[in-house]
Coordinates of C-alpha atoms in Angstrom, one line a residue:
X27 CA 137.8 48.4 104.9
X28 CA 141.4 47.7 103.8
X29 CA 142.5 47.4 107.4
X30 CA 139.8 45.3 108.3
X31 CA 140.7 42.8 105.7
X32 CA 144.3 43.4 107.0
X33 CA 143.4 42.2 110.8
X34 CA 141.2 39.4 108.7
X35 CA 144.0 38.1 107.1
X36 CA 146.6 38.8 109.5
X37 CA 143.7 36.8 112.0
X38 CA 143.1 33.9 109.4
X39 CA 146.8 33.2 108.6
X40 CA 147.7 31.9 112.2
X41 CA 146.3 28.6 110.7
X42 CA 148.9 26.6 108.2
X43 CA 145.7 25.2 105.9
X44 CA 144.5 29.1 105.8
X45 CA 148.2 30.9 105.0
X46 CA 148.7 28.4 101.9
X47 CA 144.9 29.2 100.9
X48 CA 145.7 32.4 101.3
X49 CA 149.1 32.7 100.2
X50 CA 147.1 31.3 96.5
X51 CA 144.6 34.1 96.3
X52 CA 147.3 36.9 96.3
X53 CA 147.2 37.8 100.1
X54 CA 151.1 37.9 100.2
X55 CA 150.9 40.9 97.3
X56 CA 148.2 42.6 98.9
X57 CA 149.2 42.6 102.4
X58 CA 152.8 44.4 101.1
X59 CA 150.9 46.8 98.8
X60 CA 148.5 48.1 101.8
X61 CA 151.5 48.4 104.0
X62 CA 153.0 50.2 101.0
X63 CA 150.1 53.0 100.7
X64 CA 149.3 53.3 103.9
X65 CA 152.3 52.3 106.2
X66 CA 151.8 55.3 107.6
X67 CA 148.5 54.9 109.2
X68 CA 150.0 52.7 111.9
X69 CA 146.8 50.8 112.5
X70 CA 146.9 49.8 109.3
X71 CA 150.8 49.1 109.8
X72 CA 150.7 46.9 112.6
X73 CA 147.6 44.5 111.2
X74 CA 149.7 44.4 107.6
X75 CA 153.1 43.5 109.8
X76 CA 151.3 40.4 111.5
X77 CA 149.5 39.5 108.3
X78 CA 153.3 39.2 106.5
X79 CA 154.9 37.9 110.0
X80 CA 152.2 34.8 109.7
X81 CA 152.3 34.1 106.2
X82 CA 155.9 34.1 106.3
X83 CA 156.1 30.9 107.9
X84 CA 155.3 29.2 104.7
X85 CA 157.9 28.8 102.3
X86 CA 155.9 29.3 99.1
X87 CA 154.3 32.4 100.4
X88 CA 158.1 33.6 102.0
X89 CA 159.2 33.3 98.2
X90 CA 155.7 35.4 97.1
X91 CA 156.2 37.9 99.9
X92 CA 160.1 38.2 98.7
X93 CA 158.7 39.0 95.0
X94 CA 156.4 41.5 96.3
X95 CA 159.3 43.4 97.9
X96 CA 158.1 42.6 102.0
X97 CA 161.4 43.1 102.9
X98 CA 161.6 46.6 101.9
X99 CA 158.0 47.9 103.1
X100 CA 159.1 45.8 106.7
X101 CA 162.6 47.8 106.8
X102 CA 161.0 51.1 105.9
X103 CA 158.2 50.7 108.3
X104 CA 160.3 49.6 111.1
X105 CA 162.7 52.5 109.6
X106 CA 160.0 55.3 110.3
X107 CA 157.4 53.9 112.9
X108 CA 159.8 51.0 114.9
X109 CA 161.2 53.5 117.4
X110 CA 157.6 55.2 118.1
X111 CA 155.2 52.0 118.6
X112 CA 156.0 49.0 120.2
X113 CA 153.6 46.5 118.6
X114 CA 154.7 48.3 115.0
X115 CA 158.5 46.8 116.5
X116 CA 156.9 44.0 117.2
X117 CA 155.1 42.9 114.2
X118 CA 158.1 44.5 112.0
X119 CA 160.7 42.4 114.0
X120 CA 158.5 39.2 113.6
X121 CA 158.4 39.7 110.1
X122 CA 162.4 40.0 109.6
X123 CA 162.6 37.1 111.2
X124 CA 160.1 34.5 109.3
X125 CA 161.3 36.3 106.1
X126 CA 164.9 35.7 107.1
X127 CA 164.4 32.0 106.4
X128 CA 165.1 32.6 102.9
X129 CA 168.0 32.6 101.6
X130 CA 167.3 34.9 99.4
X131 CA 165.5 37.4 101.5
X132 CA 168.1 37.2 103.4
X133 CA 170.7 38.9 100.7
X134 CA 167.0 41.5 100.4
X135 CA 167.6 42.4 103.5
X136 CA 171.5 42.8 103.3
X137 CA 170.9 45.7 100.5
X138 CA 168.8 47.9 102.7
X139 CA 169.8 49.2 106.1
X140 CA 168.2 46.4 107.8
X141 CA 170.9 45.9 111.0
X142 CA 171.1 49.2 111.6
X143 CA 167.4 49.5 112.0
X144 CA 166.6 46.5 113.9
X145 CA 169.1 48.5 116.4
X146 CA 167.8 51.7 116.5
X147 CA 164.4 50.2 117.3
X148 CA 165.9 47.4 120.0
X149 CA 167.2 50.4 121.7
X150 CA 164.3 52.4 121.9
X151 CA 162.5 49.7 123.5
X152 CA 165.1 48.8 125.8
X153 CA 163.5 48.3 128.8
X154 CA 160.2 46.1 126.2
X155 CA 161.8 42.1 126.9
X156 CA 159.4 41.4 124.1
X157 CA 160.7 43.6 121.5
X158 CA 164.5 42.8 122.5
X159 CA 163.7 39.4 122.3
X160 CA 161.9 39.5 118.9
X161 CA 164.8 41.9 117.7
X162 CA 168.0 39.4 118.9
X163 CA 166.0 36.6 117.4
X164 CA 165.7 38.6 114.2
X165 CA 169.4 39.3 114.2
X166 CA 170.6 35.8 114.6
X167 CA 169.0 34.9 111.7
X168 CA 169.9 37.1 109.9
X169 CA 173.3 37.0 110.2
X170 CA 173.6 33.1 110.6
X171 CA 175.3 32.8 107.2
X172 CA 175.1 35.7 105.5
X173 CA 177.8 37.8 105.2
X174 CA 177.0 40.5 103.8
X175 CA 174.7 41.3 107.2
X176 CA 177.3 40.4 109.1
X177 CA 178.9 43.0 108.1
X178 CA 176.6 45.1 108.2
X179 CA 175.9 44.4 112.1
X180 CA 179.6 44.9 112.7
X181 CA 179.5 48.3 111.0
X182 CA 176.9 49.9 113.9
X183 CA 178.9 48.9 116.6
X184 CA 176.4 46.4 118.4
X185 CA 179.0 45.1 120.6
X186 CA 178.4 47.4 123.9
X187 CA 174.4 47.5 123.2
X188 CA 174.6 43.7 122.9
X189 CA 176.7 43.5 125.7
X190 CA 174.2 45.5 127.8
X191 CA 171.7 42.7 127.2
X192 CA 173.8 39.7 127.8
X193 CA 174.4 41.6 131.4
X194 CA 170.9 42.2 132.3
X195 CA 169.1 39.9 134.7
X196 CA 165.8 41.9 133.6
X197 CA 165.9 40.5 130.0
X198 CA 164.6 37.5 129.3
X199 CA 166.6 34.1 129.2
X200 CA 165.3 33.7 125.5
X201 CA 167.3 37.2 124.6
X202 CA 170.1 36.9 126.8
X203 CA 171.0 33.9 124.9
X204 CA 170.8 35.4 121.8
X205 CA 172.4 38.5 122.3
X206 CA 175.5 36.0 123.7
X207 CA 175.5 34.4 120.2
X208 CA 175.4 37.9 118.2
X209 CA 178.6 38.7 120.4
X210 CA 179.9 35.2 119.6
X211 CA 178.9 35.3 115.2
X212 CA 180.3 38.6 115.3
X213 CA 184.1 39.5 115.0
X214 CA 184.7 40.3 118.3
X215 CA 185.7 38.8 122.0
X216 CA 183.1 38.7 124.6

């Protein structure tokens, strides 16, 4: 039942009019405490990851989801299921990113181990142009004025992994780009 209303919600907030309804009737708390409980049911995971990736993309529900500490069930899920399943990495990345348009989120994500996670999962799926896409996306913003996660990027050593990306003719255009502008943000020469 609870993942069914997951894949409901995570279905009915594509729509703008249906993620501010939602975003009202406490979907943005509930969505983060399923993924809390039962994270590990990766089912579950993935429908709860889209649900918060969609409702994201309001502002009033990015502030709710923030509150409800999304940031740190998205880091931990990504954290322990990212590497494994590549529509968990997916819907985790996606989530990073639409959360990351908060300021505030943003400095969430800069107290948990976020850079170093989005990482470890972009280089298990390597060879997955979706995922490195989502993943470079995810990292631009959030280290496009935050220092703190710029930091925290630098401190992994990206630059070779990013490097590898920029390279590759196989990636897409889309993360190409973006892994050019990580090497570019960052403190270091291309």
């Amino acid at each position: 039942v609870i993942e069914t209303a997951c894949y409901a919600i995570r279905n009915l907030s594509v729509s703008l009019e249906n993620k501010i309804i939602l975003g009202r009737c406490h979907a943005c708390e509930m969505v983060v405490s399923c993924l809390k409980k039962f994270g590990s049911i990766l089912t579950l995971a993935i429908a709860a990851l889209g649900s918060i990736a969609n409702l994201a993309s309001d502002e009033k529900n990015r502030a709710k989801l923030g509150s409800a500490t999304a940031c740190d069930s998205v880091v931990w899920s990504l954290k322990n299921y990212g590497a494994e399943s590549a529509p968990v990495a997916l819907q985790g990345l996606a989530a990073c990113l639409n959360l990351s348009f908060s300021g505030e989120n943003k400095s969430r994500f800069g107290k948990l181990p976020t850079s170093a996670t989005i990482l470890m999962v972009l280089r298990a799926h390597k060879t997955n142009v979706q995922v490195i896409e989502a993943g470079t996306l995810a990292l631009v913003k959030l280290i496009s004025g935050n220092e703190e996660n710029k930091k925290k990027l630098a401190a992994v050593n990206p630059e070779f992994f990013l490097q590898s990306i920029y390279r590759n003719k196989n990636q897409s255009q889309l993360a190409r780009a973006q892994a050019r502008k990580l090497l570019q943000i960052l403190p270091v020469k291309v």
